[in-house]
Tab-separated table of C-alpha atoms in Angstrom:
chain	number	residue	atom	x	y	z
A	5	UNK	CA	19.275	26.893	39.393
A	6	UNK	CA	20.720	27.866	36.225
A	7	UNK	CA	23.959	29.966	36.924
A	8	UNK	CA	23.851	31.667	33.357
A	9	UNK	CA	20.376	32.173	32.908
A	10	UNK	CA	19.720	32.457	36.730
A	11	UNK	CA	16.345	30.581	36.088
A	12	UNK	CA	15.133	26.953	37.754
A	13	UNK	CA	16.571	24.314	36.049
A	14	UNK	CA	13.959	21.489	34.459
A	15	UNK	CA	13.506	18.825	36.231
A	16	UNK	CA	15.270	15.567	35.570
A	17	UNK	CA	13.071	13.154	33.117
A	18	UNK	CA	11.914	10.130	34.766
A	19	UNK	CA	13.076	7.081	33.135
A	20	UNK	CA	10.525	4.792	33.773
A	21	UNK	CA	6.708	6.910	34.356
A	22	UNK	CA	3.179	4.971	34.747
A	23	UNK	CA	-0.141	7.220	34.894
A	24	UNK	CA	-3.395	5.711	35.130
A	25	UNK	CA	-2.254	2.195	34.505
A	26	UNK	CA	-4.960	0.127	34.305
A	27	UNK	CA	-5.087	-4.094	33.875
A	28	UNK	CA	-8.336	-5.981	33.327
A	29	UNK	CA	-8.698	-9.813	33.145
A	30	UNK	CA	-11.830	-10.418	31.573
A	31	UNK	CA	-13.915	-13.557	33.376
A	32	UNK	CA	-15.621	-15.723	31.184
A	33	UNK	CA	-17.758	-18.547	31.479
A	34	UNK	CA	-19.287	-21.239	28.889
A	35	UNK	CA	-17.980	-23.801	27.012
A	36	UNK	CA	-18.938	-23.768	23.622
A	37	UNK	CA	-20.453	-20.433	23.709
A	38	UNK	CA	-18.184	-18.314	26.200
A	39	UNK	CA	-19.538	-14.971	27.726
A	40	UNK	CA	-17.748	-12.444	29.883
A	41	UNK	CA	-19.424	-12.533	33.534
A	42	UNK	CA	-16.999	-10.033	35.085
A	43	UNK	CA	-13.470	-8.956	35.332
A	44	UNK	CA	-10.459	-9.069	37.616
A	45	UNK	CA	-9.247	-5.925	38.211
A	46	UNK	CA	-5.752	-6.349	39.091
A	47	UNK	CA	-4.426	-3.267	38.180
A	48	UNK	CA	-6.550	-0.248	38.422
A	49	UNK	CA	-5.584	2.984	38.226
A	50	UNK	CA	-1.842	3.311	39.158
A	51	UNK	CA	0.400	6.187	39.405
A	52	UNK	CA	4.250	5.912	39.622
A	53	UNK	CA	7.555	7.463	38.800
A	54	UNK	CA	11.199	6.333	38.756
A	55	UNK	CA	14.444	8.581	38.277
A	56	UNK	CA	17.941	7.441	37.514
A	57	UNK	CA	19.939	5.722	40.254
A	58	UNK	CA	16.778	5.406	42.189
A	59	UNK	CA	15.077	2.410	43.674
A	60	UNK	CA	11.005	2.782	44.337
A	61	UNK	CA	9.863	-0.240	46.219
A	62	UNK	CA	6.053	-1.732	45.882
A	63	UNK	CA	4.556	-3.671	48.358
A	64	UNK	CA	1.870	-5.523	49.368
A	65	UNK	CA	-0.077	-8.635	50.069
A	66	UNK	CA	-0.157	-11.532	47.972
A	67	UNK	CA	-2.730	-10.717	45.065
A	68	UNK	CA	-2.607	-6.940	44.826
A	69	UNK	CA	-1.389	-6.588	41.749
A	70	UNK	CA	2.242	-6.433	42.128
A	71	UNK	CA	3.531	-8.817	39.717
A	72	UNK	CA	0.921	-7.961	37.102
A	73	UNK	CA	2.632	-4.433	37.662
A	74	UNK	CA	5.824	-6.005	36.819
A	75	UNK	CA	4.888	-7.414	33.596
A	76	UNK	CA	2.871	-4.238	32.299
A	77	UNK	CA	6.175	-2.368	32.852
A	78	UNK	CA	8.418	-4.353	30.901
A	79	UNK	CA	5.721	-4.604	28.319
A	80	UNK	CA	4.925	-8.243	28.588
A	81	UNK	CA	1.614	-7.326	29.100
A	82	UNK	CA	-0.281	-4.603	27.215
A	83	UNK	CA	-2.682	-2.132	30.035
A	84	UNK	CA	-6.215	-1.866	29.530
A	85	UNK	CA	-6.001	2.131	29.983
A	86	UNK	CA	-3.510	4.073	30.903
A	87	UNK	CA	0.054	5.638	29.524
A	88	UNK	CA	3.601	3.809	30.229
A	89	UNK	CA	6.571	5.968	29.587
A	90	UNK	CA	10.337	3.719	29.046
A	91	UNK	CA	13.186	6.912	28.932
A	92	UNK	CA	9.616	9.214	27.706
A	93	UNK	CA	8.361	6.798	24.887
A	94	UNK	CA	4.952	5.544	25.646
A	95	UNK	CA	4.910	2.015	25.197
A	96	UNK	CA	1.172	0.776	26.200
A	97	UNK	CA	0.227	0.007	22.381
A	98	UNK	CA	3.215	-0.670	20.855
A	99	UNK	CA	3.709	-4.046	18.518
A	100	UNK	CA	5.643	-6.792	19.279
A	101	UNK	CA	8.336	-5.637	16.899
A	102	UNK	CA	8.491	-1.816	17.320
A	103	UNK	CA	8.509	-2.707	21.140
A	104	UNK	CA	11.619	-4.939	20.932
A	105	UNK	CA	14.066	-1.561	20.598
A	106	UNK	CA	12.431	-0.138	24.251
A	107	UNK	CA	12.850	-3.790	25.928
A	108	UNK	CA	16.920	-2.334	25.599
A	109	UNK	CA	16.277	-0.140	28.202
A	110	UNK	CA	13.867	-1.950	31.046
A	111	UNK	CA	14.269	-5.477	31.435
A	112	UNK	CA	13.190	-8.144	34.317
A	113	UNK	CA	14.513	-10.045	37.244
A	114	UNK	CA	12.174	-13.442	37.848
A	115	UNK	CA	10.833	-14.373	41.045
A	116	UNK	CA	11.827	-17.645	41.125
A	117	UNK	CA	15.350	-18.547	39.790
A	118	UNK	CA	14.580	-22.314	39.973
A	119	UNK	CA	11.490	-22.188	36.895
A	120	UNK	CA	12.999	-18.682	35.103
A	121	UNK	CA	16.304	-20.539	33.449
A	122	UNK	CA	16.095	-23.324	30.988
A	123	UNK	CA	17.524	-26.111	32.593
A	124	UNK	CA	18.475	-27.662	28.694
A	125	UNK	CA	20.764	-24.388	28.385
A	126	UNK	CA	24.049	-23.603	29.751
A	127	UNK	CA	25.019	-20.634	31.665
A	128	UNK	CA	26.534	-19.031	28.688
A	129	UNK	CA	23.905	-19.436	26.426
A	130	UNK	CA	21.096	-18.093	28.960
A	131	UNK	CA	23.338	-15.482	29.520
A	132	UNK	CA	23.852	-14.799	25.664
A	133	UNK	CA	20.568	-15.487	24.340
A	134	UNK	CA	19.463	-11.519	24.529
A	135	UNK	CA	22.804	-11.206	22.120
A	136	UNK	CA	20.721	-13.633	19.884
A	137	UNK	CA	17.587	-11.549	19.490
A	138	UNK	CA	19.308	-7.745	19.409
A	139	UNK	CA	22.208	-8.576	17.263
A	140	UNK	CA	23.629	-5.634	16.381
A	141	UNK	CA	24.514	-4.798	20.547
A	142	UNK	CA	27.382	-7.071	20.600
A	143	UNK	CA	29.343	-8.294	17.474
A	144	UNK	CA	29.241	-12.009	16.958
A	145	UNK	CA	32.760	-12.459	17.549
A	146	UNK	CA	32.721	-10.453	20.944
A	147	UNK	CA	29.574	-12.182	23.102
A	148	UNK	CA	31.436	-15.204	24.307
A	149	UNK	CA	33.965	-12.740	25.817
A	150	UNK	CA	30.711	-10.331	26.936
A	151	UNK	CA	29.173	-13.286	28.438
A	152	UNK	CA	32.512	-14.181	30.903
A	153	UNK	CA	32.159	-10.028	31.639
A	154	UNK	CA	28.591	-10.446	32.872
A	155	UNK	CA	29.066	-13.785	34.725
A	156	UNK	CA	32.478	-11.751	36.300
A	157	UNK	CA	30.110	-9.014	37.101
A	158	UNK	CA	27.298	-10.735	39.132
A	159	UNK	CA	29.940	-12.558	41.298
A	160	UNK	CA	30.196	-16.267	39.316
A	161	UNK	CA	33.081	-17.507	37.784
A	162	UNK	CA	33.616	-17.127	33.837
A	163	UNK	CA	34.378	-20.738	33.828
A	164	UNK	CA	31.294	-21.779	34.547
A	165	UNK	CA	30.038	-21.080	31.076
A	166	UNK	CA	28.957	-24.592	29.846
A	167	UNK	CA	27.437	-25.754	33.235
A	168	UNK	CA	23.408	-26.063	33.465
A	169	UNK	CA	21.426	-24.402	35.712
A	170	UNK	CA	20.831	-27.766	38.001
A	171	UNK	CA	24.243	-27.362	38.975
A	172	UNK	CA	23.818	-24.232	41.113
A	173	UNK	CA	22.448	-23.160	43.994
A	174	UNK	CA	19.584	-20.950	44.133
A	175	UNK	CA	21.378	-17.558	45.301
A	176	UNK	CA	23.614	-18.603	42.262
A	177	UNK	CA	20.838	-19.295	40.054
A	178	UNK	CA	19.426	-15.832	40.903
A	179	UNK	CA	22.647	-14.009	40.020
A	180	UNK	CA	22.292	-15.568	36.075
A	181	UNK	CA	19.048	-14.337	35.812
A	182	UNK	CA	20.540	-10.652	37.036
A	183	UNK	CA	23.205	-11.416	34.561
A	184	UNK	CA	20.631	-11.893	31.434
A	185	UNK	CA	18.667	-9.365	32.671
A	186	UNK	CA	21.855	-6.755	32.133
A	187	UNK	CA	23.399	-8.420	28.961
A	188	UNK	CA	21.280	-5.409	27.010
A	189	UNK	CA	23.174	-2.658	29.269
A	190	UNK	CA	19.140	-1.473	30.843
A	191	UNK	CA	18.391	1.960	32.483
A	192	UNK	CA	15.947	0.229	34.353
A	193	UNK	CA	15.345	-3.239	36.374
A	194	UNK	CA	12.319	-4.276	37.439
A	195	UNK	CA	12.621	-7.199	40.258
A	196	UNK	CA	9.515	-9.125	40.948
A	197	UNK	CA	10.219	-10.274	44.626
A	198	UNK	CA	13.511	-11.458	43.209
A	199	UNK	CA	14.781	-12.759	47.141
A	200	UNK	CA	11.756	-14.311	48.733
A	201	UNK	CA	12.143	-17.911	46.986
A	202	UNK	CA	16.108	-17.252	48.643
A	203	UNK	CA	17.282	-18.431	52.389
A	204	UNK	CA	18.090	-14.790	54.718
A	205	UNK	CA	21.584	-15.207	54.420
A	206	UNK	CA	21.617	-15.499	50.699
A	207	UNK	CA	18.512	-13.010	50.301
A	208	UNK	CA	20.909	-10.402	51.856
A	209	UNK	CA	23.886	-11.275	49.598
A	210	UNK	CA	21.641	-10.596	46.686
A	211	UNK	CA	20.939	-7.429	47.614
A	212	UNK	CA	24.047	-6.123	48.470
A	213	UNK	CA	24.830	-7.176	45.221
A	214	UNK	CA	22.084	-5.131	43.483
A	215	UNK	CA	23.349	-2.305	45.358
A	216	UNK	CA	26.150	-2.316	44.028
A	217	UNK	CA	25.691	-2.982	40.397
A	218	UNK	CA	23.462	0.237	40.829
A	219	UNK	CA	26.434	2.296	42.446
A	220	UNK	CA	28.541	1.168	39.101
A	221	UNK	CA	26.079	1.103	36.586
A	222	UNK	CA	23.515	3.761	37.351
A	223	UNK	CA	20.628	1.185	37.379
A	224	UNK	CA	16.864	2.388	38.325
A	225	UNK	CA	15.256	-0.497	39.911
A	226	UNK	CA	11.261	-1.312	40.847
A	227	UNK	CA	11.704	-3.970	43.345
A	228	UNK	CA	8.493	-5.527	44.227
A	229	UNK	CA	8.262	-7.994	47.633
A	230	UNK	CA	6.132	-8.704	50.100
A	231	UNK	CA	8.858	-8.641	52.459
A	232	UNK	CA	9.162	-5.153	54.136
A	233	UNK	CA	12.439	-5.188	55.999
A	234	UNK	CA	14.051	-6.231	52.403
A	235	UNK	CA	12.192	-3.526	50.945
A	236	UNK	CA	13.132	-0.844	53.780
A	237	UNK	CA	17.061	-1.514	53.330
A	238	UNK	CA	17.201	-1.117	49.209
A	239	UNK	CA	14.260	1.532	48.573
A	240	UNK	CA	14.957	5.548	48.428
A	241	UNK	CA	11.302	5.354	47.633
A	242	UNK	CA	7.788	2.796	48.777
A	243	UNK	CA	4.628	2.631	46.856
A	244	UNK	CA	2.043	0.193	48.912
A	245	UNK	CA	-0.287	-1.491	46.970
A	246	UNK	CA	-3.747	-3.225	48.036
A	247	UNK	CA	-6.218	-4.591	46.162
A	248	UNK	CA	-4.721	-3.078	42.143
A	249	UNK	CA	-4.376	0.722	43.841
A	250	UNK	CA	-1.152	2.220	45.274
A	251	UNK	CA	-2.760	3.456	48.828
A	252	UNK	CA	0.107	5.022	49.883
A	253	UNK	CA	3.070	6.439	48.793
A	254	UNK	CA	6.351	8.283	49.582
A	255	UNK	CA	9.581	8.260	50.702
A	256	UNK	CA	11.107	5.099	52.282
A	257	UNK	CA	11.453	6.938	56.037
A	258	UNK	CA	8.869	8.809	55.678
A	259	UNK	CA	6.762	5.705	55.439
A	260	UNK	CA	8.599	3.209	57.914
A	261	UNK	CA	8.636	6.053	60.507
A	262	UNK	CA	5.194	7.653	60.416
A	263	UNK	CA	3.227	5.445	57.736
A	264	UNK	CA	-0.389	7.304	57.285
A	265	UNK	CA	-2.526	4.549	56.056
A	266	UNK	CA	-4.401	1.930	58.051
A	267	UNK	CA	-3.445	-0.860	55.662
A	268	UNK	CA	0.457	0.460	56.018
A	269	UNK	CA	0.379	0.658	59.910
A	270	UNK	CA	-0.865	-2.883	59.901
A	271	UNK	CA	1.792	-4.094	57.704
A	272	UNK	CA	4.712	-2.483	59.598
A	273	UNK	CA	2.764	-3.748	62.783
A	274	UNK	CA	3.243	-7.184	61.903
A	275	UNK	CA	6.920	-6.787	60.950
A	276	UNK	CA	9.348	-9.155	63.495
A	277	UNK	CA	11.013	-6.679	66.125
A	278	UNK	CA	14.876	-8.104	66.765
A	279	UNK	CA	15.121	-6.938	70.125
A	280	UNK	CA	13.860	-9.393	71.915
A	281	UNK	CA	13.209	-7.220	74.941
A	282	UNK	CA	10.233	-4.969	72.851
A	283	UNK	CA	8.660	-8.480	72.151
A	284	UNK	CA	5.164	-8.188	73.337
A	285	UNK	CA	5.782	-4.870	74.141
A	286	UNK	CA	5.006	-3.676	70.800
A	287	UNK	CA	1.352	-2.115	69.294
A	288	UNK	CA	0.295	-4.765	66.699
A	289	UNK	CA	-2.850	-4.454	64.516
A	290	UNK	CA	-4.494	-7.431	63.730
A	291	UNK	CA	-6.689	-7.115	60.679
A	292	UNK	CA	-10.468	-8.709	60.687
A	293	UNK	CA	-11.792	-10.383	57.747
A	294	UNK	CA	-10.533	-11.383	54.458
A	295	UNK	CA	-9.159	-9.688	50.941
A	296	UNK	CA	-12.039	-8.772	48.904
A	297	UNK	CA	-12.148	-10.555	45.569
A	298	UNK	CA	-10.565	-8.350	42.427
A	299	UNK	CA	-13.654	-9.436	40.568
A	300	UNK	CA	-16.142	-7.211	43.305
A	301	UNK	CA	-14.218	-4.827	45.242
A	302	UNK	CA	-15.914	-2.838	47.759
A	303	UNK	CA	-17.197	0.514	47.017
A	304	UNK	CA	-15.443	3.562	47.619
A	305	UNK	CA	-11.965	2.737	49.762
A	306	UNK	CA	-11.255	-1.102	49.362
A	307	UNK	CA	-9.714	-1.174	52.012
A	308	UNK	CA	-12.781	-0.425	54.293
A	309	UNK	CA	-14.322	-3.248	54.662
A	310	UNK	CA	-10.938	-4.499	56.997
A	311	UNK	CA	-10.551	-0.908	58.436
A	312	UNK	CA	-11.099	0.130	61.526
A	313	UNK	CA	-11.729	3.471	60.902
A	314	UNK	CA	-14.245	3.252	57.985
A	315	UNK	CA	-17.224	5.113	58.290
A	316	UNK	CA	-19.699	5.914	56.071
A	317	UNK	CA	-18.138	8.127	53.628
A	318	UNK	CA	-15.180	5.694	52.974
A	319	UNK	CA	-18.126	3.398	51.251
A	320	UNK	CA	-19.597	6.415	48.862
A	321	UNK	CA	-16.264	8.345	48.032
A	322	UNK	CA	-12.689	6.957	46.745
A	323	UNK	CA	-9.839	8.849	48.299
A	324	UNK	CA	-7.755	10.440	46.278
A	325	UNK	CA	-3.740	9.576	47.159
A	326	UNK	CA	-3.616	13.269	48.580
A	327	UNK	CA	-6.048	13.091	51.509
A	328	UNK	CA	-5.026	14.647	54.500
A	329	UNK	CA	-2.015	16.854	53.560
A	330	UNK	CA	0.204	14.924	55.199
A	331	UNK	CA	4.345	14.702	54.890
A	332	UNK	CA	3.810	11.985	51.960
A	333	UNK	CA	0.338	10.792	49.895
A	334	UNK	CA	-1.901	8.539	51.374
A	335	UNK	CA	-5.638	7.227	50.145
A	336	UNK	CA	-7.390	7.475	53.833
A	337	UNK	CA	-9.659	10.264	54.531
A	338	UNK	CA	-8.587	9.794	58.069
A	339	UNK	CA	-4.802	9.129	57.693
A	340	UNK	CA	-2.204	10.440	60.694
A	341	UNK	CA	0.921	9.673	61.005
A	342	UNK	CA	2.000	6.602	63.626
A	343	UNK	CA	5.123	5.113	65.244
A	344	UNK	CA	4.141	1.677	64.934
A	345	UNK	CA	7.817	0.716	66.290
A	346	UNK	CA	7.082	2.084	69.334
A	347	UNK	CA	6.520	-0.169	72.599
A	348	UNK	CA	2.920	0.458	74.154
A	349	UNK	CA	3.621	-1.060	77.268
């Protein structure tokens, strides 16, 4: 509320806003004479929004689309449909060149810190290269200085400026990649499962650290994993993905207390309980059948054909993310909420 004008005040602009997104791969067969039989649809129709200071966390299986996401919101990839927003500049059909200026403000943390560095670079110049490309954010003069800050920053030593990637560990080699990935001073980070090629102990060291470059910095982060106990300790928000669509959606307890979806129960179902006295005491959902292909999803919900409560509208209709007028959004037309933390026994 406005105290001079006594009116609502507007509400904060998202900096980083996806509606509609859409990826096709087109399939194509032939030789000499090549024809398109089909496409993977590996994107299809998402909706998502990320403020300031905020983490949203996507998840899924293997295959839904998450790392495609990834790429079409750092612009790597261009969407077949759709509008992406970077700090409320579309960026979906922008040129190589005028999107250069945007890449600034959303940049990207690999998966796998062993294949994302150049092992024929040093630290320092992986670090710097961004410098390299946008000139005019550092001076020439300063980035050998800026490149100790950033190294400082993520927790490695500004020594270590001339040593090659080989000569780290992983959790180390992760933390250069988060240094590039900030050289640029981003609004926004998206991290493409950025812990799961990490041992626990380091995975959790990684995160704490992401935390806290948030707290300093303001950082917005999409983290995308497969992993949902990573994703339940760093996400204010969870989008879960299957098969390219975002079947449900909300905030982070909302959905690990009460998820609504089939496909979300069964996830948290399968989660490992740490009390080892609700072992086997514990409602899990086992889930018949496999993935549909991208290429030929089912009709209507794609998630029917591995749900137990499909019936026969689920194969004519597609739910819409607001079915049921729950606490959060969920694509079921028979979602409740469930404890699936509960014991049953």
């Amino acid at each position: 509320m406005n105290a001079e004008t006594g009116q609502a005040s507007a509400a904060p602009e998202p900096v980083l806003q996806a509606t509609g997104v859409v990826k096709h791969f087109p399939v194509q067969r032939g030789v000499v004479f090549k024809r398109t039989v089909g496409n993977v649809r590996a994107v299809d129709g998402v909706d998502l929004e990320l403020h300031a200071g905020r983490t949203l966390g996507v998840v899924g299986e293997s295959g839904c689309g998450k790392s495609t996401l990834a790429k079409l919101l750092v612009g790597l990839e261009p969407p077949t449909s759709g509008s992406i927003k970077v700090l409320g500049q579309e960026i979906g059909g922008l040129s190589a060149r005028r999107i250069r200026p945007v890449r600034r403000d959303v940049q990207l943390v690999f998966q796998d810190p062993y294949t994302s560095l150049n092992p024929r670079m040093t630290v320092g110049d992986i670090v710097g290269e961004p410098f390299e490309i946008h000139t005019d954010v550092v001076p020439r003069r300063e980035r050998g200085a800026a490149v100790k800050e950033l190294l400082d920053m993520v927790g490695l030593s500004p020594d270590h400026v001339n040593r090659y990637p080989h000569q780290f560990s992983g959790g180390q080699r992760q933390r250069i990649g988060i240094a590039r990935a900030l050289a640029l001073r981003p609004r926004v980070l998206v991290c493409d499962e950025p812990v799961s090629a990490l041992d626990v102990s380091i995975q959790g060291q990684v995160i704490n650290l992401l935390e806290r470059l948030q707290d300093e910095l303001g950082l917005a982060y999409v983290f995308i994993a497969h992993d949902l106990s990573v994703v339940r300790h760093i996400a204010d928000e969870v989008a879960v993905m299957y098969l390219g669509k975002v079947v449900e959606r909300g905030a982070g307890a909302e959905i690990y207390g009460g998820p609504r979806h089939p496909y979300t129960q069964a996830l948290l179902s399968a989660v490992p309980v740490p009390d080892p006295a609700l072992r086997g005491h514990r409602e899990e959902i086992v889930l018949q059948g496999d993935v549909p292909s991208p290429i030929d999803p089912p009709s209507g919900c794609r998630f029917r054909t591995r749900c137990w409560k499909a019936a026969e509208r689920c194969a004519e209709e597609v739910p819409g993310l607001d079915e049921g007028g729950g606490a959060h959004e969920a694509a079921c037309f028979y979602a409740e909420g469930r404890d699936v933390t509960r014991a049953v026994k």
